[in-house]
Coordinates of C-alpha atoms and ligand atoms in Angstrom, one line a residue:
M1 CA 95.4 -23.0 66.4
N2 CA 96.8 -23.1 62.8
G3 CA 95.7 -25.9 60.6
F4 CA 93.5 -26.8 57.7
D5 CA 90.0 -25.6 57.0
E6 CA 88.0 -28.8 56.2
R7 CA 85.5 -26.7 54.1
D8 CA 88.2 -26.5 51.5
T9 CA 88.5 -30.2 51.0
V10 CA 87.0 -31.6 47.9
F11 CA 84.8 -34.0 49.9
S12 CA 83.3 -31.0 51.7
R13 CA 82.8 -29.0 48.5
M14 CA 81.0 -31.9 46.9
E15 CA 78.4 -31.7 49.7
L16 CA 77.5 -28.1 48.7
K17 CA 74.1 -28.0 47.0
P18 CA 73.5 -25.4 44.3
G19 CA 71.0 -22.8 45.4
T20 CA 71.8 -23.1 49.1
T21 CA 73.2 -20.3 51.2
R22 CA 76.2 -22.5 52.0
Y23 CA 76.9 -23.0 48.3
Q24 CA 76.6 -19.3 47.5
E25 CA 78.8 -18.2 50.4
Y26 CA 81.5 -20.7 49.6
Y27 CA 81.8 -19.9 45.9
A28 CA 81.5 -16.1 46.5
A29 CA 84.7 -16.5 48.5
H30 CA 86.3 -19.1 46.2
P31 CA 85.0 -18.3 42.7
H32 CA 87.9 -20.0 40.9
R33 CA 86.7 -23.4 42.2
R34 CA 83.1 -23.1 41.1
A35 CA 83.2 -24.3 37.5
A36 CA 85.3 -27.4 38.1
D37 CA 83.3 -28.3 41.2
D38 CA 80.0 -28.0 39.3
A39 CA 81.4 -30.2 36.6
A40 CA 82.5 -32.8 39.2
R41 CA 79.1 -32.8 40.8
A42 CA 77.4 -33.3 37.5
A43 CA 79.6 -36.3 36.5
P44 CA 78.1 -39.8 36.9
S45 CA 79.0 -41.3 40.3
E46 CA 77.4 -44.8 40.0
H47 CA 79.5 -47.6 38.7
P48 CA 77.5 -49.7 36.3
D49 CA 78.9 -53.1 37.4
D50 CA 79.1 -55.2 40.6
P51 CA 76.0 -54.2 42.6
V52 CA 77.0 -56.7 45.3
N53 CA 80.2 -54.7 46.2
R54 CA 78.4 -51.4 45.5
R55 CA 75.8 -52.3 48.1
L56 CA 78.5 -53.4 50.5
V57 CA 80.1 -50.0 50.2
E58 CA 76.8 -48.3 51.0
A59 CA 76.2 -50.7 53.9
G60 CA 79.7 -50.0 55.3
F61 CA 79.3 -46.2 55.2
G62 CA 75.8 -46.6 56.7
L63 CA 77.2 -48.6 59.6
L64 CA 79.9 -46.0 60.1
E65 CA 77.2 -43.3 60.4
D66 CA 75.4 -45.4 63.0
L67 CA 78.6 -45.8 65.0
R68 CA 79.6 -42.1 64.7
P69 CA 77.8 -40.9 67.9
L70 CA 80.0 -43.4 69.8
A71 CA 83.2 -41.6 68.9
R72 CA 82.7 -39.1 71.7
G73 CA 81.2 -39.4 75.2
P74 CA 81.6 -38.4 78.8
A75 CA 84.6 -39.5 80.8
A76 CA 84.0 -41.6 83.9
A77 CA 83.9 -39.6 87.1
H78 CA 86.5 -41.7 88.8
G79 CA 89.9 -41.9 87.2
T80 CA 92.4 -44.7 87.1
D81 CA 95.9 -44.2 88.2
L82 CA 98.3 -45.2 85.5
S83 CA 101.7 -43.8 84.6
P84 CA 102.1 -42.4 81.0
G85 CA 104.3 -45.4 80.2
E86 CA 101.9 -47.9 81.6
A87 CA 98.9 -46.4 79.9
T88 CA 100.7 -46.2 76.5
A89 CA 101.8 -49.8 76.7
F90 CA 98.3 -50.9 77.6
L91 CA 96.8 -49.0 74.8
R92 CA 99.3 -50.4 72.3
R93 CA 98.4 -53.9 73.3
L94 CA 94.7 -53.1 73.1
A95 CA 95.1 -51.6 69.6
E96 CA 97.1 -54.5 68.3
S97 CA 94.7 -57.0 69.7
H98 CA 92.0 -55.4 67.5
G99 CA 94.1 -55.5 64.3
A100 CA 96.4 -52.4 64.4
T101 CA 99.8 -53.1 63.0
S102 CA 101.4 -49.7 63.5
F103 CA 101.0 -47.6 66.6
G104 CA 102.4 -44.2 67.6
V105 CA 101.8 -41.6 70.3
S106 CA 102.6 -37.9 69.9
A107 CA 101.6 -34.5 71.2
L108 CA 100.4 -33.5 67.7
E109 CA 101.6 -30.3 66.0
D110 CA 99.2 -27.7 64.7
L111 CA 99.8 -28.8 61.1
C112 CA 98.0 -32.1 61.8
F113 CA 94.6 -30.5 62.8
Y114 CA 91.6 -29.1 61.0
T115 CA 90.5 -25.8 62.4
T116 CA 87.0 -25.6 61.0
R117 CA 84.6 -28.5 60.2
G118 CA 83.4 -28.9 56.6
R119 CA 81.0 -31.8 56.6
G120 CA 77.4 -32.4 57.6
A121 CA 75.6 -30.6 60.4
E122 CA 78.8 -29.4 61.9
Y123 CA 79.8 -27.4 58.8
G124 CA 81.5 -24.1 59.8
S125 CA 81.9 -25.0 63.5
P126 CA 85.4 -24.8 65.0
V127 CA 87.1 -28.1 65.6
E128 CA 87.2 -28.8 69.3
V129 CA 89.3 -31.7 70.4
P130 CA 89.5 -33.4 73.8
G131 CA 93.3 -33.0 73.9
R132 CA 96.4 -32.7 71.7
M133 CA 97.8 -36.1 72.7
G134 CA 97.3 -38.3 69.7
I135 CA 97.3 -42.1 69.5
V136 CA 97.7 -42.9 65.8
F137 CA 97.4 -46.4 64.3
A138 CA 97.2 -48.2 61.0
V139 CA 95.2 -51.2 60.1
P140 CA 96.2 -53.1 56.9
M141 CA 94.0 -53.7 53.9
S142 CA 94.0 -56.9 51.9
R143 CA 96.4 -56.9 49.0
E144 CA 94.1 -59.4 47.1
E145 CA 91.0 -57.3 47.6
L146 CA 92.7 -54.2 46.4
A147 CA 94.4 -55.8 43.4
G148 CA 91.9 -54.8 40.8
A149 CA 91.6 -51.2 41.8
P150 CA 89.9 -49.1 40.7
S151 CA 86.9 -51.4 41.2
P152 CA 83.9 -51.7 43.5
R153 CA 85.6 -54.7 45.1
A154 CA 88.6 -52.6 46.1
S155 CA 86.3 -49.8 47.3
A156 CA 84.5 -52.4 49.5
E157 CA 87.8 -53.3 51.0
V158 CA 88.6 -49.7 51.8
V159 CA 85.2 -49.3 53.6
N160 CA 85.7 -52.6 55.4
A161 CA 89.1 -51.2 56.6
Y162 CA 87.4 -48.0 57.7
L163 CA 85.2 -50.2 59.9
R164 CA 88.2 -52.1 61.3
V165 CA 89.9 -48.8 62.1
A166 CA 86.7 -47.5 63.7
L167 CA 86.6 -50.5 66.0
V168 CA 90.1 -49.9 67.2
G169 CA 89.4 -46.2 67.7
L170 CA 86.1 -46.8 69.5
V171 CA 87.7 -49.4 71.9
L172 CA 90.7 -47.1 72.7
A173 CA 88.5 -44.1 73.2
R174 CA 86.0 -46.0 75.4
C175 CA 88.9 -47.4 77.5
L176 CA 90.3 -43.9 78.0
R177 CA 87.0 -42.5 79.0
A178 CA 86.5 -45.4 81.4
W179 CA 89.8 -44.4 83.0
G180 CA 88.3 -40.9 83.6
H181 CA 89.9 -38.9 80.6
E182 CA 88.4 -37.1 77.7
A183 CA 88.9 -39.0 74.4
A184 CA 87.4 -39.1 70.9
C185 CA 88.3 -41.2 67.9
T186 CA 88.3 -40.5 64.1
M187 CA 85.7 -42.1 61.8
D188 CA 86.6 -42.6 58.1
G189 CA 87.0 -39.3 56.3
R190 CA 85.4 -37.2 59.1
A191 CA 88.4 -36.5 61.2
D192 CA 89.6 -33.8 63.5
L193 CA 93.0 -34.5 62.0
V194 CA 94.7 -34.7 58.6
L195 CA 95.5 -38.4 59.3
P196 CA 98.6 -38.9 57.1
L197 CA 100.3 -35.9 58.7
A198 CA 99.3 -37.0 62.2
A199 CA 100.6 -40.5 61.5
W200 CA 103.9 -39.1 60.2
N201 CA 104.1 -36.9 63.3
A202 CA 103.6 -40.0 65.5
G203 CA 106.4 -41.8 63.7
L204 CA 104.4 -44.4 61.8
G205 CA 106.3 -43.9 58.5
A206 CA 107.4 -41.4 55.9
M207 CA 105.2 -39.3 53.5
G208 CA 105.2 -40.7 50.0
R209 CA 105.2 -38.8 46.8
S210 CA 101.6 -39.9 46.5
G211 CA 100.6 -38.0 49.6
L212 CA 100.0 -41.4 51.3
L213 CA 101.8 -42.4 54.4
L214 CA 104.3 -45.2 53.8
T215 CA 104.3 -47.5 56.8
D216 CA 107.2 -49.8 57.5
A217 CA 105.0 -52.9 57.7
H218 CA 102.6 -52.4 54.8
G219 CA 103.6 -49.2 52.9
P220 CA 100.4 -47.3 52.0
R221 CA 98.3 -50.5 52.1
V222 CA 96.7 -49.3 55.3
R223 CA 93.9 -47.2 56.7
L224 CA 94.8 -44.8 59.4
G225 CA 92.9 -43.9 62.6
A226 CA 93.5 -41.8 65.6
V227 CA 92.3 -41.1 69.1
L228 CA 92.7 -37.7 70.7
T229 CA 92.8 -37.6 74.5
S230 CA 93.6 -35.4 77.5
L231 CA 95.5 -38.2 79.2
P232 CA 99.3 -37.6 79.2
L233 CA 100.9 -40.5 77.4
E234 CA 104.5 -41.5 76.7
P235 CA 105.4 -40.4 73.2
T236 CA 106.8 -43.0 70.8
P237 CA 109.9 -42.2 68.7
G238 CA 109.0 -39.4 66.2
P239 CA 109.5 -39.2 62.5
S240 CA 113.0 -39.8 61.0
N241 CA 112.4 -38.7 57.5
R242 CA 109.8 -36.4 56.1
T243 CA 109.6 -38.3 52.8
S244 CA 110.6 -41.7 51.7
R245 CA 114.0 -41.9 50.0
V246 CA 112.6 -44.6 47.7
C247 CA 110.3 -42.0 46.1
A248 CA 113.2 -40.1 44.5
S249 CA 114.1 -43.0 42.2
C250 CA 110.6 -44.6 41.9
G251 CA 107.8 -42.3 40.7
R252 CA 105.5 -45.2 39.8
C253 CA 102.5 -43.5 41.4
A254 CA 103.0 -40.4 39.3
R255 CA 103.4 -42.5 36.1
F256 CA 100.3 -44.6 36.8
C257 CA 98.0 -41.8 38.0
P258 CA 95.4 -41.3 35.2
A259 CA 94.6 -37.8 36.4
R260 CA 98.3 -36.6 36.4
A261 CA 97.5 -35.5 39.9
I262 CA 100.9 -36.6 41.4
D263 CA 104.0 -34.5 40.6
A264 CA 106.8 -36.5 38.9
G265 CA 109.5 -34.0 39.6
P266 CA 112.1 -33.8 42.4
P267 CA 111.2 -32.7 45.9
T268 CA 111.1 -28.9 46.6
D269 CA 114.0 -27.2 48.5
D270 CA 112.4 -28.2 51.9
G271 CA 112.6 -31.9 50.9
R272 CA 108.9 -32.4 50.3
Y273 CA 107.0 -33.4 47.2
R274 CA 104.6 -31.0 45.7
P275 CA 101.1 -31.6 47.0
V276 CA 98.8 -34.0 45.2
D277 CA 96.2 -32.2 43.1
H278 CA 93.2 -33.5 45.0
D279 CA 90.7 -31.8 42.7
A280 CA 92.1 -33.6 39.7
C281 CA 92.2 -36.9 41.7
F282 CA 88.5 -36.5 42.7
A283 CA 87.5 -35.7 39.2
Q284 CA 89.0 -39.0 38.1
W285 CA 87.0 -40.8 40.8
R286 CA 83.8 -39.3 39.4
R287 CA 84.8 -40.3 35.9
T288 CA 85.6 -43.9 37.1
G289 CA 82.4 -44.0 39.2
T290 CA 84.4 -45.3 42.2
D291 CA 87.5 -44.4 44.1
C292 CA 90.7 -45.0 42.2
G293 CA 93.6 -46.2 44.4
L294 CA 96.1 -46.8 41.5
C295 CA 98.8 -44.8 43.3
L296 CA 98.3 -47.2 46.3
V297 CA 98.3 -50.5 44.5
E298 CA 101.2 -49.6 42.1
C299 CA 103.5 -48.5 45.0
P300 CA 106.4 -50.9 45.3
Y301 CA 105.8 -51.0 49.1
V302 CA 102.5 -52.8 48.3
I303 CA 103.5 -55.0 45.4
R304 CA 106.8 -56.3 46.8
Ligands
LIG401 S1 104.9 -45.4 44.1 FE1 107.1 -44.9 44.4 S2 107.2 -42.7 44.3 FE2 105.0 -43.2 44.7 S3 104.8 -43.2 47.0 FE3 105.3 -45.3 46.3 S4 107.5 -45.4 46.5 FE4 107.0 -43.3 46.5
LIG402 S1 93.8 -42.1 43.6 FE1 94.1 -42.4 41.3 S2 93.6 -40.3 40.5 FE2 93.9 -40.0 42.7 S3 96.1 -39.5 42.9 FE3 95.9 -41.7 43.1 S4 96.3 -42.6 41.1 FE4 95.8 -40.4 40.8

């Protein structure tokens, strides 16, 4: 299967500890990344203000870790007989009843998947998914809580949204397993999928210049989640545009990005924007001491 190697993501690289075999092997293969990654690791990562929201962020990620084992599990021995259309309609209602505002189903393309895991104990193992049928959904974040980004309060809203997404995913995956089918859900950044691409593939919106998915209902002011399953489902209408037409005349995210990580130029010949420089973005997060989110809160899809 073609796809992305999660070990190359900046979040995976930041888990590499100098002196370990994993660190040595990675930078022997990617020596051009070592100096910048070492500098990012050495930068301060604790915001000096707002211990209340800082602790809330830690508590949220801790709860996600506690929930993570529930993302997968055995399917019930006895299946339930539902047509793909009936199952899809049921799952949509279930997702919406738990807070999802966008919902799509697609047999996901290779480009949506990671091939090799890059986080935690599973580092280096191949990604094995229960099926290629993806249920992708979005849960909105509070405009008010995000308004002061970058800030610990905005970070807390992001983590709270991860938890709301996790609940939707856990409920859907448990339901599918109760129907007798393999199913697993994503949890915050540890996904089998590159979620914006999966969400685009499932028709939830267009890709923005910022690399964020722009949903019809809330623009990029969402967190995305997904469930992968072996159950055949009825695909929802797929993507219409690869990128948002608004981005061509807007460019606010590129102008506001303090790291100059977002390209301000026109799309390339294939109609896509140049990829966001995630290393520059993450270095900015380390300098700020919290995640940034300016490209999100300054998007006109959010502030309209
Ligand atoms: S801020 Fe503007 S250019 Fe950037 S993603 Fe939003 S609409 Fe597109
Ligand atoms: S999160 Fe901040 S630093 Fe990263 S791309 Fe967006 S605006 Fe730039």
